GROMACS .gro file of N, CA, C and O in nm:
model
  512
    1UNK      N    1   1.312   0.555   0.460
    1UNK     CA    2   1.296   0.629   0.585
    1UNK      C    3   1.393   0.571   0.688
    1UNK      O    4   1.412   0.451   0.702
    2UNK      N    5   1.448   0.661   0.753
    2UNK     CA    6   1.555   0.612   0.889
    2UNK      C    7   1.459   0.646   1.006
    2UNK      O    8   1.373   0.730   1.032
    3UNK      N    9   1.503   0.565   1.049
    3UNK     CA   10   1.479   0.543   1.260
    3UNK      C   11   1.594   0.635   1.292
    3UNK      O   12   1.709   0.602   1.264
    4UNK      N   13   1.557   0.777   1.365
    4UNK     CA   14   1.703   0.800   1.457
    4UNK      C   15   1.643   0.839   1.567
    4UNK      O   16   1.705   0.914   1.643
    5UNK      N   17   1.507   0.796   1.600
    5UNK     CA   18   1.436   0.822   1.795
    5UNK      C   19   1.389   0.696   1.776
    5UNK      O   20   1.405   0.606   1.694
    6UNK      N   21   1.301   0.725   1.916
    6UNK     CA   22   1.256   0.591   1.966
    6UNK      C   23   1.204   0.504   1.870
    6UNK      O   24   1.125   0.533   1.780
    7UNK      N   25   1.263   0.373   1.901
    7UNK     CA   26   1.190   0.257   1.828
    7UNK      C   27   1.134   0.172   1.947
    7UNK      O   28   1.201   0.135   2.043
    8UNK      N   29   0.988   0.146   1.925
    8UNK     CA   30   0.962   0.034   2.052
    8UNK      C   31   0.911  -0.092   1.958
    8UNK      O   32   0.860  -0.078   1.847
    9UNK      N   33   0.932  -0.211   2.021
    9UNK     CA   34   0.957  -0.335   2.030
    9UNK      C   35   0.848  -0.399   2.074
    9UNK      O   36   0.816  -0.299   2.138
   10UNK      N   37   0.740  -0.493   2.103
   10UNK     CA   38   0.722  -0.601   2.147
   10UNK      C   39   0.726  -0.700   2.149
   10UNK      O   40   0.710  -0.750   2.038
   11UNK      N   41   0.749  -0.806   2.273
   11UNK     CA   42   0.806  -0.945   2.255
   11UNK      C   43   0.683  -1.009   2.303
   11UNK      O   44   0.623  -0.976   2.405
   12UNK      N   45   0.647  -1.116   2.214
   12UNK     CA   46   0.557  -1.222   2.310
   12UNK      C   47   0.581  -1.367   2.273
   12UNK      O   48   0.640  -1.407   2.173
   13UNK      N   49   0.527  -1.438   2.367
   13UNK     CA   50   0.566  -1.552   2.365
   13UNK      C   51   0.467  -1.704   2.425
   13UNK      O   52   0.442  -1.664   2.538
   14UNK      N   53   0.423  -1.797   2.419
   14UNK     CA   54   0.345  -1.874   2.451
   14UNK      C   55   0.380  -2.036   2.470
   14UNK      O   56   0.298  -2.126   2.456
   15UNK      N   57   0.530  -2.054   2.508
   15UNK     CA   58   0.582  -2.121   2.474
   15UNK      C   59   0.675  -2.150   2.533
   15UNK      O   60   0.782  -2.120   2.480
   16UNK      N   61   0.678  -2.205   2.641
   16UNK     CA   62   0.803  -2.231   2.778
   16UNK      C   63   0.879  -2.024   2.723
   16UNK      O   64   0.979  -1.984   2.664
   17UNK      N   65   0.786  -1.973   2.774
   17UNK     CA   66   0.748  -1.822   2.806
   17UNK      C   67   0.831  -1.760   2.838
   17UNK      O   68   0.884  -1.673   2.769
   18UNK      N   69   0.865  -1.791   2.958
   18UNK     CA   70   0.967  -1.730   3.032
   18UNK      C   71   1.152  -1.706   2.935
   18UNK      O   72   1.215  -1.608   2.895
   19UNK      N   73   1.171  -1.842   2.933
   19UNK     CA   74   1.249  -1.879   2.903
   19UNK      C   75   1.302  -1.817   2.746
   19UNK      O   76   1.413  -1.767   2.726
   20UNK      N   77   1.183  -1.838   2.635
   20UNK     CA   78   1.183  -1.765   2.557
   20UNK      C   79   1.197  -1.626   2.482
   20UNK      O   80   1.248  -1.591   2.376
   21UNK      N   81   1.117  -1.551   2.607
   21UNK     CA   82   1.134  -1.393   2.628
   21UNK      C   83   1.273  -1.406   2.658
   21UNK      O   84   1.345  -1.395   2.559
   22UNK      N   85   1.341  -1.430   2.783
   22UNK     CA   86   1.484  -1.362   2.771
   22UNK      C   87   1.565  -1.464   2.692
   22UNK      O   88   1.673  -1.469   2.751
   23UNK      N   89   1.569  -1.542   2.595
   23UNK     CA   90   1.654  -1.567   2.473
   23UNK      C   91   1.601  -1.489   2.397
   23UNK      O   92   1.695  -1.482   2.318
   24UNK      N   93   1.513  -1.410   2.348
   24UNK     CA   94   1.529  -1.293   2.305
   24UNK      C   95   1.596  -1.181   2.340
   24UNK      O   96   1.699  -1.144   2.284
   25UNK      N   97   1.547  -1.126   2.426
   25UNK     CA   98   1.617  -1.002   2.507
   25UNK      C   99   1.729  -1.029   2.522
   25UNK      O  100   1.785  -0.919   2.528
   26UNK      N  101   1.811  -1.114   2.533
   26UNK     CA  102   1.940  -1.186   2.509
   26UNK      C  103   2.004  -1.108   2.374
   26UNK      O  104   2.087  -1.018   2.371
   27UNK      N  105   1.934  -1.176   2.261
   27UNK     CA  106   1.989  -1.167   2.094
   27UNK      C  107   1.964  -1.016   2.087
   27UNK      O  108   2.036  -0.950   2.012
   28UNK      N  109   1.863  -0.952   2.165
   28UNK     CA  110   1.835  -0.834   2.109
   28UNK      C  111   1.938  -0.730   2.185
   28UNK      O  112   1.980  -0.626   2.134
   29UNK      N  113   1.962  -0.766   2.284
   29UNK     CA  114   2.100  -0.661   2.376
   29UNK      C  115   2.196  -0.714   2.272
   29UNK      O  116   2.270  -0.619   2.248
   30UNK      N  117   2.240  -0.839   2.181
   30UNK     CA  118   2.351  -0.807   2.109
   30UNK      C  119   2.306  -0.743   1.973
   30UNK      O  120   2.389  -0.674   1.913
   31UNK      N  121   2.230  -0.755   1.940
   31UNK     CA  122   2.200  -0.658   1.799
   31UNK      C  123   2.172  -0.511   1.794
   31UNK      O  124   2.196  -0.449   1.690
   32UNK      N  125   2.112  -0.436   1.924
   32UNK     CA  126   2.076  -0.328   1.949
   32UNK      C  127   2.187  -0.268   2.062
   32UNK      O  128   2.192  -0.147   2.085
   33UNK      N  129   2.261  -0.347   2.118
   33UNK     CA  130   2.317  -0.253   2.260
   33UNK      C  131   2.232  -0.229   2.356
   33UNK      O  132   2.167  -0.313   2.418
   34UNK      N  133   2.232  -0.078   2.374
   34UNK     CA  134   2.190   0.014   2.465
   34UNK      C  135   1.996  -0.026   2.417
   34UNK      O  136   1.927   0.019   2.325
   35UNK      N  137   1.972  -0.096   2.492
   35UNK     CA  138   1.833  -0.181   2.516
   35UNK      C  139   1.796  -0.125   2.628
   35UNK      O  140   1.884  -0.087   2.706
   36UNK      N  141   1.657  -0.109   2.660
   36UNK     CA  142   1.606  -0.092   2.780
   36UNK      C  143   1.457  -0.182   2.829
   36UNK      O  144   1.350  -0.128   2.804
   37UNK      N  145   1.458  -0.285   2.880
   37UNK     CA  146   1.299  -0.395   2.843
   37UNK      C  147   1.193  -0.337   2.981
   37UNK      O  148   1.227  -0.257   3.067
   38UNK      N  149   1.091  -0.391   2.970
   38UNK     CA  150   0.978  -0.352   3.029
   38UNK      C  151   0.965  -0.486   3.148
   38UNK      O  152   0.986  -0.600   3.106
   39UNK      N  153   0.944  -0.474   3.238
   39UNK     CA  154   0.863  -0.620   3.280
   39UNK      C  155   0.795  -0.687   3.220
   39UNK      O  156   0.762  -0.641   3.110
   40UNK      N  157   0.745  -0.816   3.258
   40UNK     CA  158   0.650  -0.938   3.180
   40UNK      C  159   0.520  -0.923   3.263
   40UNK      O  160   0.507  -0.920   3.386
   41UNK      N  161   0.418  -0.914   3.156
   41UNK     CA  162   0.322  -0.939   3.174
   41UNK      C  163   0.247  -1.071   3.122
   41UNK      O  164   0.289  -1.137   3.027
   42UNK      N  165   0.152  -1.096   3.181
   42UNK     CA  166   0.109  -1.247   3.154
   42UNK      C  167  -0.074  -1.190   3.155
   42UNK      O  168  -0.162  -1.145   3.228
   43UNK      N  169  -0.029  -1.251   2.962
   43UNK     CA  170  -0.217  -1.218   2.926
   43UNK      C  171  -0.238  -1.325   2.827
   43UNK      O  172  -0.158  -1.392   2.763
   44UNK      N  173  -0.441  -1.325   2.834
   44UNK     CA  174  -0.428  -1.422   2.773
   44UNK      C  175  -0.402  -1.421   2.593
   44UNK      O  176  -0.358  -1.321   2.536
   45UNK      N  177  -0.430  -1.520   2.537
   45UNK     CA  178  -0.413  -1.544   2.379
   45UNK      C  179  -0.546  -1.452   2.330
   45UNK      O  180  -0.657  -1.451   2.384
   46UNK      N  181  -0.497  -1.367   2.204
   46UNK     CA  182  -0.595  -1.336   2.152
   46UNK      C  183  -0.588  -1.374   1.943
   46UNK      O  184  -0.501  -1.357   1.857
   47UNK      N  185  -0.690  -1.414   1.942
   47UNK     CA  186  -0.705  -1.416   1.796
   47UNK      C  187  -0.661  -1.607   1.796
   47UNK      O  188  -0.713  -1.680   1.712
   48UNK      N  189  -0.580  -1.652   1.882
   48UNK     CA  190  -0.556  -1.792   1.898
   48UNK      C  191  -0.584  -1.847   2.045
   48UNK      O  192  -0.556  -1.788   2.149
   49UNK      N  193  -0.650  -1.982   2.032
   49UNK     CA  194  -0.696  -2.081   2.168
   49UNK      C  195  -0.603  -2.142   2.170
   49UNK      O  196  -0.612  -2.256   2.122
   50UNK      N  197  -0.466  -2.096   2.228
   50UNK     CA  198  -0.367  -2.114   2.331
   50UNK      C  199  -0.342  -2.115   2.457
   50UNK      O  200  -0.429  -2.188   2.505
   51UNK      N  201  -0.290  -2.086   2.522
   51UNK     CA  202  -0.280  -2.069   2.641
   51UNK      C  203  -0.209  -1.925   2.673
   51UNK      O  204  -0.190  -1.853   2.575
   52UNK      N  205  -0.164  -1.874   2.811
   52UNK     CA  206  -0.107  -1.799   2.840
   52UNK      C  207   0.000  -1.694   2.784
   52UNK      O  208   0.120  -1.719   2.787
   53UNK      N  209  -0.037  -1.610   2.746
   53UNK     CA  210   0.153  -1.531   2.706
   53UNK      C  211   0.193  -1.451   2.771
   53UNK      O  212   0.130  -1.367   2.836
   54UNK      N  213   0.330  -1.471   2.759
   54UNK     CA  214   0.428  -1.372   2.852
   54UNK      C  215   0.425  -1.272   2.735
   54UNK      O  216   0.389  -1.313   2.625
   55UNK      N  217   0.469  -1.115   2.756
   55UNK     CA  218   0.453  -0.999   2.688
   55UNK      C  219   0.548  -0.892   2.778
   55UNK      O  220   0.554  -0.869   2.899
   56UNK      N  221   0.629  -0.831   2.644
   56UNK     CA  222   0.721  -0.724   2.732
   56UNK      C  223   0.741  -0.634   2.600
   56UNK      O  224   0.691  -0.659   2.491
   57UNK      N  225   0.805  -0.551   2.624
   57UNK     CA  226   0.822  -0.420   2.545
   57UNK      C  227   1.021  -0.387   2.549
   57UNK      O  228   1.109  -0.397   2.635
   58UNK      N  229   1.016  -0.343   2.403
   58UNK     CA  230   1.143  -0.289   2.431
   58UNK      C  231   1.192  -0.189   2.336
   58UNK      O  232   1.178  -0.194   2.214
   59UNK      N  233   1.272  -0.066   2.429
   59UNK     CA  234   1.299   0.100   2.376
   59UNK      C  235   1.435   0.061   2.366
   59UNK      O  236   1.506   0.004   2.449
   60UNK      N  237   1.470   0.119   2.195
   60UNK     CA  238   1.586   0.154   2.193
   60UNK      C  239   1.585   0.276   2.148
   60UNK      O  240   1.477   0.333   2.132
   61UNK      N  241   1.711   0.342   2.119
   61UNK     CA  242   1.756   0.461   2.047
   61UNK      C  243   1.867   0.374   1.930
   61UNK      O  244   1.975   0.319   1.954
   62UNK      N  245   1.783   0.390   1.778
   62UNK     CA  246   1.936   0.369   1.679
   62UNK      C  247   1.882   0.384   1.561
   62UNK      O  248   1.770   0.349   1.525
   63UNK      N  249   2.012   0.467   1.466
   63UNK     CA  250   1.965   0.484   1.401
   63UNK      C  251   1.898   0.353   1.260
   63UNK      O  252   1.977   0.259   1.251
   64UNK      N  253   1.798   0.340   1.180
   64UNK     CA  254   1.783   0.255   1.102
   64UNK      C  255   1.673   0.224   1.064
   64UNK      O  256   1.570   0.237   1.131
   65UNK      N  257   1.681   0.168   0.920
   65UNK     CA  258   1.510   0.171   0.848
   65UNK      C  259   1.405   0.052   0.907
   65UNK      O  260   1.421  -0.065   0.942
   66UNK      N  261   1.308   0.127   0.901
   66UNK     CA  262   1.221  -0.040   0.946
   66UNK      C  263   1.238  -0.153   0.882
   66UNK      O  264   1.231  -0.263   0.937
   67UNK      N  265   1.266  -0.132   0.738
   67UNK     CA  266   1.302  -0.279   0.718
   67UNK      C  267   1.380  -0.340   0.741
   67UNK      O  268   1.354  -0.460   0.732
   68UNK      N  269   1.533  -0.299   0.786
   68UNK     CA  270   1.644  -0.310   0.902
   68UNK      C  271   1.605  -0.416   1.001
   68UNK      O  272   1.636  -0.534   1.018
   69UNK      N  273   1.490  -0.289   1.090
   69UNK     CA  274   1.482  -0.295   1.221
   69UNK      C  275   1.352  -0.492   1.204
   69UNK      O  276   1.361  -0.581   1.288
   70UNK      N  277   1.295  -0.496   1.133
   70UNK     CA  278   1.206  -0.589   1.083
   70UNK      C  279   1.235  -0.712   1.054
   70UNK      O  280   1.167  -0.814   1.071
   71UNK      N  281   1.377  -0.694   0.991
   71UNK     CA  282   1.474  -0.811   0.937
   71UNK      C  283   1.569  -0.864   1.075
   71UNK      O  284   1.596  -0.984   1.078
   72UNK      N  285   1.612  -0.789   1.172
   72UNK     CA  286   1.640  -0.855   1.248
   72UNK      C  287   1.593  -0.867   1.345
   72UNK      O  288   1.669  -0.904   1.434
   73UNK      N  289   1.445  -0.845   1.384
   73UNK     CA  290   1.301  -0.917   1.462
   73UNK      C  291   1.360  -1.051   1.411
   73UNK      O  292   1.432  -1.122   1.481
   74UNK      N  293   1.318  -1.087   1.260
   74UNK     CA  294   1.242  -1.183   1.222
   74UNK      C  295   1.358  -1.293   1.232
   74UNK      O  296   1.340  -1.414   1.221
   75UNK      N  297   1.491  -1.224   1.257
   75UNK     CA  298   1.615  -1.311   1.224
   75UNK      C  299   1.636  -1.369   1.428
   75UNK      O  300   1.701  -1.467   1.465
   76UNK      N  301   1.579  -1.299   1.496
   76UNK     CA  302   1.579  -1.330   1.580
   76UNK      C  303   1.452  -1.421   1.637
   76UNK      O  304   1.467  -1.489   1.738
   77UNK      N  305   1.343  -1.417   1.574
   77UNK     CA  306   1.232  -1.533   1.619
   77UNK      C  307   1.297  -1.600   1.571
   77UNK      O  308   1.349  -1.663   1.663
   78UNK      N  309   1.352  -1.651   1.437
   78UNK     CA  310   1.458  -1.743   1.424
   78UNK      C  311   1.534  -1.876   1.475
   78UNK      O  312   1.536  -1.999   1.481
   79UNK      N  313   1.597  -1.750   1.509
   79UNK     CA  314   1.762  -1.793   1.590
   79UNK      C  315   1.639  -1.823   1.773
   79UNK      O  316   1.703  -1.863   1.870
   80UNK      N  317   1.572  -1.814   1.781
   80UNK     CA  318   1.477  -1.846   1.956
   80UNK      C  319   1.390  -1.993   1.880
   80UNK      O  320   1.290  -2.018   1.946
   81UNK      N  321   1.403  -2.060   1.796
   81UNK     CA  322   1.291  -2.132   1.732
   81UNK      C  323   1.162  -2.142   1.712
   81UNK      O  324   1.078  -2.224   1.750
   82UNK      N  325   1.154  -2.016   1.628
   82UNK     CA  326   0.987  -1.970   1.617
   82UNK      C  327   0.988  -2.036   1.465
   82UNK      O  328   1.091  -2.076   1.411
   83UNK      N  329   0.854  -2.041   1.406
   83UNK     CA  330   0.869  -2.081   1.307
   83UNK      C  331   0.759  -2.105   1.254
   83UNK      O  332   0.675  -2.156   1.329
   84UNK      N  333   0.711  -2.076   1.088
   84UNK     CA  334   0.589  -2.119   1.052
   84UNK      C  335   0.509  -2.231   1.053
   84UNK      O  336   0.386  -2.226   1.042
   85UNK      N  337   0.568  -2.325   1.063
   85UNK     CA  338   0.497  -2.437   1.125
   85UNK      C  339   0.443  -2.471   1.253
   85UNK      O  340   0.340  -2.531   1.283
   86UNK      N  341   0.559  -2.406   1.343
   86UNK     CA  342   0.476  -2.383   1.523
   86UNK      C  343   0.368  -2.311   1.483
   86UNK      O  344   0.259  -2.368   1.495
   87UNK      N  345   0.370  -2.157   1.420
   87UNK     CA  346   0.255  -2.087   1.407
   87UNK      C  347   0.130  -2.115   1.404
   87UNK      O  348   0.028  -2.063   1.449
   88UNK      N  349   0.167  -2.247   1.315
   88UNK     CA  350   0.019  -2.278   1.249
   88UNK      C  351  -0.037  -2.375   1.355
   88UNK      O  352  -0.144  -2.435   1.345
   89UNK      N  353   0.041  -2.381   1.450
   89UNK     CA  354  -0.056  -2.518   1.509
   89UNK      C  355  -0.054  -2.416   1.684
   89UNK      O  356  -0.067  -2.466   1.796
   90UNK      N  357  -0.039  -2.301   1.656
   90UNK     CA  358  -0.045  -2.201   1.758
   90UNK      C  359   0.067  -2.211   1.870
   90UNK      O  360   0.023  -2.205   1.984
   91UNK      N  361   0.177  -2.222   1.860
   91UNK     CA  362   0.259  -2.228   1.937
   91UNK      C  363   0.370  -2.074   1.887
   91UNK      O  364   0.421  -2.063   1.776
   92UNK      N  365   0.384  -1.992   1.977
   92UNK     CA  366   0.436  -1.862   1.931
   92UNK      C  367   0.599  -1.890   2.029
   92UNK      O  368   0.601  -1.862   2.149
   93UNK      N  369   0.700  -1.938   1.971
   93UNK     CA  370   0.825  -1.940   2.120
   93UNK      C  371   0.848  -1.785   2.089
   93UNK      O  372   0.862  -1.715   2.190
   94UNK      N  373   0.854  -1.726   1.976
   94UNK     CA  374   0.887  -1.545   2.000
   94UNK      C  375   0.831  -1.442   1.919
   94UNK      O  376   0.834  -1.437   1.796
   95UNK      N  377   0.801  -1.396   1.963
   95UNK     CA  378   0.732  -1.329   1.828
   95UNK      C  379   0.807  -1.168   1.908
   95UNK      O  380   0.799  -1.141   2.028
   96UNK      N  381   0.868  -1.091   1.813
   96UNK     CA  382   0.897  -0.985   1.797
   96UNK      C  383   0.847  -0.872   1.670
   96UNK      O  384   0.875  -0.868   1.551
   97UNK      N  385   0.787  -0.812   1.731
   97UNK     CA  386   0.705  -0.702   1.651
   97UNK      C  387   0.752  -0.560   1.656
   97UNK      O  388   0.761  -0.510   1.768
   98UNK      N  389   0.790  -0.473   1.531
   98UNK     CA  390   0.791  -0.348   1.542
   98UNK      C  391   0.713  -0.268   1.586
   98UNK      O  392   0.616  -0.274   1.510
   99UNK      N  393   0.680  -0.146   1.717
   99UNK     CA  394   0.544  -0.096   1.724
   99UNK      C  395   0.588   0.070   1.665
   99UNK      O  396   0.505   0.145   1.614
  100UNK      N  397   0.693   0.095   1.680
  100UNK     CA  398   0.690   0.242   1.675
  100UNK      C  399   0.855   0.257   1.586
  100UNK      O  400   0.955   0.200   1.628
  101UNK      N  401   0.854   0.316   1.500
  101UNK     CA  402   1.020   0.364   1.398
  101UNK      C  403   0.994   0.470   1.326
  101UNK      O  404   0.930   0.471   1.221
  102UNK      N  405   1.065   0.597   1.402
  102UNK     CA  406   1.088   0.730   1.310
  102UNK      C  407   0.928   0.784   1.319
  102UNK      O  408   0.863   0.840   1.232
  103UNK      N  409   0.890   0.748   1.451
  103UNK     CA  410   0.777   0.819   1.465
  103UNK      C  411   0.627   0.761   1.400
  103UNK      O  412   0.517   0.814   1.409
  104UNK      N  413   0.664   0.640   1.336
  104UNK     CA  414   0.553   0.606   1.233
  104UNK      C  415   0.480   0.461   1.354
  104UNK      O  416   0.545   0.415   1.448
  105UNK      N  417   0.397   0.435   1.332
  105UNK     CA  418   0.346   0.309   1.416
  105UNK      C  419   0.340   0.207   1.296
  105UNK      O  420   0.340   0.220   1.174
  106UNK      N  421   0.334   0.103   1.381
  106UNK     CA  422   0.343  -0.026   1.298
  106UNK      C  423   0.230  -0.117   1.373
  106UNK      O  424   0.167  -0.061   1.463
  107UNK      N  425   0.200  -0.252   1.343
  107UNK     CA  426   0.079  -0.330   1.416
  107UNK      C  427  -0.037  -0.233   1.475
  107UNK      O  428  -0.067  -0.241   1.594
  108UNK      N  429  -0.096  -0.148   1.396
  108UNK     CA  430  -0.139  -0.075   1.456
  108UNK      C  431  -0.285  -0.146   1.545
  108UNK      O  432  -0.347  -0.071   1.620
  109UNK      N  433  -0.319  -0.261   1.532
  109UNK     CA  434  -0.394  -0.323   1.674
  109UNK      C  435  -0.324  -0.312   1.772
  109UNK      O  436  -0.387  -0.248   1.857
  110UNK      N  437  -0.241  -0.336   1.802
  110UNK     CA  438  -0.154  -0.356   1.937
  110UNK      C  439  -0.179  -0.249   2.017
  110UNK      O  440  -0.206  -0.250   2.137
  111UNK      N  441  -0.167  -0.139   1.931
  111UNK     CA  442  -0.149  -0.005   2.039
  111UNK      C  443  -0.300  -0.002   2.093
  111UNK      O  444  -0.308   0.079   2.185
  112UNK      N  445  -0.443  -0.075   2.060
  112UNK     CA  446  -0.539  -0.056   2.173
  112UNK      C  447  -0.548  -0.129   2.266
  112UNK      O  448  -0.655  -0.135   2.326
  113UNK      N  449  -0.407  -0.231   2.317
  113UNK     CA  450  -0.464  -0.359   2.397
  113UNK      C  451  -0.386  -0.279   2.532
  113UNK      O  452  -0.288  -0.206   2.545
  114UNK      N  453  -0.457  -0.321   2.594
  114UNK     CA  454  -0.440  -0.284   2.746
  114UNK      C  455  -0.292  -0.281   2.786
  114UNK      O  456  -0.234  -0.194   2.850
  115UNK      N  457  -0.247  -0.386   2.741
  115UNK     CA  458  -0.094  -0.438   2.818
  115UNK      C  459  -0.004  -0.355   2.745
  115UNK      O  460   0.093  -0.331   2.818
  116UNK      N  461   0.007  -0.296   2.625
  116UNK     CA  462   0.092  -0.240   2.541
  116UNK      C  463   0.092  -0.104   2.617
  116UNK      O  464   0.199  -0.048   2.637
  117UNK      N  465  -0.042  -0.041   2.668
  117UNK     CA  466  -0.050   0.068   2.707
  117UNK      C  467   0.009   0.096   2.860
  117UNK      O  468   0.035   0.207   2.906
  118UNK      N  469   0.023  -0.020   2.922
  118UNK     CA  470   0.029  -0.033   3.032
  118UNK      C  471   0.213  -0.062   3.060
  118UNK      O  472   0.278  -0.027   3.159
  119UNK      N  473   0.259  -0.129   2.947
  119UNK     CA  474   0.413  -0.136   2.937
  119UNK      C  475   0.510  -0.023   2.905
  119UNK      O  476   0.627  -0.003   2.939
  120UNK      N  477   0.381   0.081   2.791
  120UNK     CA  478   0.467   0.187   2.777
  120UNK      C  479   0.472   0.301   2.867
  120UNK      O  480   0.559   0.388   2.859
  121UNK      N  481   0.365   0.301   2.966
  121UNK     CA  482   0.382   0.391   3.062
  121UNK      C  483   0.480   0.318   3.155
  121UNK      O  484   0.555   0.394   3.214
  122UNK      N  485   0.496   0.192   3.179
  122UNK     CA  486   0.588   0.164   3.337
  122UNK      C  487   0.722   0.203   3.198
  122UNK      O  488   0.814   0.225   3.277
  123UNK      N  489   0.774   0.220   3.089
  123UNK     CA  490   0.887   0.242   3.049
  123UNK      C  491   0.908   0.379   3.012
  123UNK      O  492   0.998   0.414   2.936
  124UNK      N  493   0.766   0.512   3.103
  124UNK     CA  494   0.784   0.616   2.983
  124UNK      C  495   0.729   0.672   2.899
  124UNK      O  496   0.702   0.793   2.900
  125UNK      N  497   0.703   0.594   2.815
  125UNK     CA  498   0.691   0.601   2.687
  125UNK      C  499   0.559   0.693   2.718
  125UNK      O  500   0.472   0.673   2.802
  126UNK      N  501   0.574   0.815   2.611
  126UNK     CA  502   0.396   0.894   2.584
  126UNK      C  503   0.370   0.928   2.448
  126UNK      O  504   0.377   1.037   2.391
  127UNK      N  505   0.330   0.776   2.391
  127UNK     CA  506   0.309   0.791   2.246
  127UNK      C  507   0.143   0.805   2.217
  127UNK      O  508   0.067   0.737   2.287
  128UNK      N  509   0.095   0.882   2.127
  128UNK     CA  510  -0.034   0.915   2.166
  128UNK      C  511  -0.109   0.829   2.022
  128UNK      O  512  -0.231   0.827   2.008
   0.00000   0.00000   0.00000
């Protein structure tokens, strides 16, 4: 399957936050281009007793398969120093998630949490 409409993105992060989110949004304006990001929101941890995360959203237009679009998420938590070993001891520096490619949803928890719903309207977005 190809992506050739909207693909949306989320970034989160728990982990000198700030800083993290845009070294992403960074790697991701060079892998994607024509990027468009959401503001940061700051919510708490769910599913892990962490602390705080920063959370943002991001629309592109291009064409490409989710597993494409998946492989260079994961190449980019990466290259930001995310890693299965932070994971496990709950430290997230990036986590980039597919939510939406070629019309199909992906993480499909995400789309009931407040902030996802709340990012895709300040960007737009009317995915139902």
């Amino acid at each position: 399957m190809c992506c050739n409409d909207t693909i949306i993105i989320a970034l989160g992060s728990n982990c000198d936050a700030e800083n993290n989110i845009e070294s992403g949004k960074e790697c991701m304006r060079k892998q994607f281009g024509d990027i468009r990001f959401s503001s940061s929101l700051h919510t708490s941890a769910i599913g892990i007793s962490t602390g705080e995360f920063v959370n943002n959203l991001a629309i592109v237009r291009q064409r490409s398969t989710p597993d494409d679009i998946i492989r260079i998420l994961k190449g980019i938590e990466q290259e930001c120093g995310d890693s299965r070993e932070l994971r496990q001891k709950g430290i997230i520096m990036l986590d980039a998630d597919l939510l939406l490619c070629g019309g199909k949803r992906f993480h499909e928890a995400d789309w009931s949490r407040q902030y996802i719903a709340d990012l895709m309207r300040e960007l737009g977005i009317n995915v139902k």
